[in-house]
mmCIF file of C-alpha atoms in Angstrom:
data_model
loop_
_atom_site.group_PDB
_atom_site.id
_atom_site.type_symbol
_atom_site.label_atom_id
_atom_site.label_comp_id
_atom_site.label_asym_id
_atom_site.label_seq_id
_atom_site.Cartn_x
_atom_site.Cartn_y
_atom_site.Cartn_z
ATOM 1 C CA UNK A 19 0.000 0.000 0.000
ATOM 2 C CA UNK A 20 2.272 2.736 -1.281
ATOM 3 C CA UNK A 21 1.284 6.062 -2.764
ATOM 4 C CA UNK A 22 3.452 8.471 -4.725
ATOM 5 C CA UNK A 23 2.195 11.758 -3.327
ATOM 6 C CA UNK A 24 4.558 14.419 -4.605
ATOM 7 C CA UNK A 25 4.636 15.738 -8.152
ATOM 8 C CA UNK A 26 7.784 17.866 -8.177
ATOM 9 C CA UNK A 27 10.741 16.319 -10.056
ATOM 10 C CA UNK A 28 12.883 16.360 -6.911
ATOM 11 C CA UNK A 29 10.407 14.136 -5.074
ATOM 12 C CA UNK A 30 9.685 11.509 -7.751
ATOM 13 C CA UNK A 31 9.976 8.036 -6.304
ATOM 14 C CA UNK A 32 9.246 9.105 -2.735
ATOM 15 C CA UNK A 33 6.592 6.797 -1.370
ATOM 16 C CA UNK A 34 4.708 6.933 1.890
ATOM 17 C CA UNK A 35 3.201 3.928 3.620
ATOM 18 C CA UNK A 36 0.815 4.027 6.556
ATOM 19 C CA UNK A 37 1.660 1.867 9.530
ATOM 20 C CA UNK A 38 -0.772 0.318 11.968
ATOM 21 C CA UNK A 39 0.952 -0.674 15.162
ATOM 22 C CA UNK A 40 -0.249 -2.859 17.936
ATOM 23 C CA UNK A 41 -0.263 -0.770 21.136
ATOM 24 C CA UNK A 42 2.411 -3.096 22.541
ATOM 25 C CA UNK A 43 4.791 -1.952 19.743
ATOM 26 C CA UNK A 44 4.238 1.797 20.116
ATOM 27 C CA UNK A 45 7.044 2.385 22.611
ATOM 28 C CA UNK A 46 9.582 0.582 20.440
ATOM 29 C CA UNK A 47 8.465 2.559 17.352
ATOM 30 C CA UNK A 48 8.848 5.867 19.159
ATOM 31 C CA UNK A 49 12.197 5.004 20.754
ATOM 32 C CA UNK A 50 14.014 2.933 18.102
ATOM 33 C CA UNK A 51 16.238 5.878 17.028
ATOM 34 C CA UNK A 52 15.524 5.021 13.378
ATOM 35 C CA UNK A 53 17.294 1.664 13.709
ATOM 36 C CA UNK A 54 16.716 0.209 10.233
ATOM 37 C CA UNK A 55 16.287 -3.383 11.440
ATOM 38 C CA UNK A 56 13.692 -2.414 14.047
ATOM 39 C CA UNK A 57 11.816 -0.161 11.617
ATOM 40 C CA UNK A 58 11.695 -2.912 8.959
ATOM 41 C CA UNK A 59 10.418 -5.423 11.508
ATOM 42 C CA UNK A 60 7.704 -3.080 12.745
ATOM 43 C CA UNK A 61 6.625 -2.193 9.192
ATOM 44 C CA UNK A 62 5.666 -5.822 8.673
ATOM 45 C CA UNK A 63 3.726 -6.278 11.884
ATOM 46 C CA UNK A 64 0.068 -5.501 12.359
ATOM 47 C CA UNK A 65 -2.355 -4.958 15.188
ATOM 48 C CA UNK A 66 -3.103 -8.159 17.065
ATOM 49 C CA UNK A 67 -6.755 -7.221 17.556
ATOM 50 C CA UNK A 68 -9.221 -6.722 14.672
ATOM 51 C CA UNK A 69 -9.493 -3.142 13.467
ATOM 52 C CA UNK A 70 -12.900 -1.501 13.594
ATOM 53 C CA UNK A 71 -13.771 0.447 10.451
ATOM 54 C CA UNK A 72 -16.679 2.814 9.876
ATOM 55 C CA UNK A 73 -17.697 5.897 7.907
ATOM 56 C CA UNK A 74 -17.031 9.327 9.397
ATOM 57 C CA UNK A 75 -18.238 12.821 8.565
ATOM 58 C CA UNK A 76 -17.489 13.961 5.025
ATOM 59 C CA UNK A 77 -16.506 17.292 6.579
ATOM 60 C CA UNK A 78 -13.088 15.756 7.126
ATOM 61 C CA UNK A 79 -12.447 16.281 3.397
ATOM 62 C CA UNK A 80 -14.013 19.740 3.103
ATOM 63 C CA UNK A 81 -12.612 23.192 3.698
ATOM 64 C CA UNK A 82 -14.398 23.538 6.999
ATOM 65 C CA UNK A 83 -13.046 23.332 10.514
ATOM 66 C CA UNK A 84 -12.673 19.584 11.016
ATOM 67 C CA UNK A 85 -10.656 19.959 14.214
ATOM 68 C CA UNK A 86 -13.564 19.007 16.428
ATOM 69 C CA UNK A 87 -14.417 16.021 18.603
ATOM 70 C CA UNK A 88 -17.388 14.776 16.588
ATOM 71 C CA UNK A 89 -15.485 14.553 13.289
ATOM 72 C CA UNK A 90 -14.567 10.900 13.881
ATOM 73 C CA UNK A 91 -17.947 9.733 15.156
ATOM 74 C CA UNK A 92 -19.587 6.922 13.207
ATOM 75 C CA UNK A 93 -21.916 8.170 10.452
ATOM 76 C CA UNK A 94 -24.318 6.048 8.403
ATOM 77 C CA UNK A 95 -24.714 7.024 4.731
#
């Protein structure tokens, strides 16, 4: 799941990948000092518990103030 997100010639080939960590791995991720071996290991782990998914407010994608508590509440469409 990679996405090339920059269009300038200097950034071609830069890819970003989201990471979903199990809470038990968060400390190691934050304190690994960019150790390549640790980072690679954590990139290939996943949360041990199932992830809950649901729709949220479409305001999150609009030019409105989305910095509010209800923005991530479950919404049925």
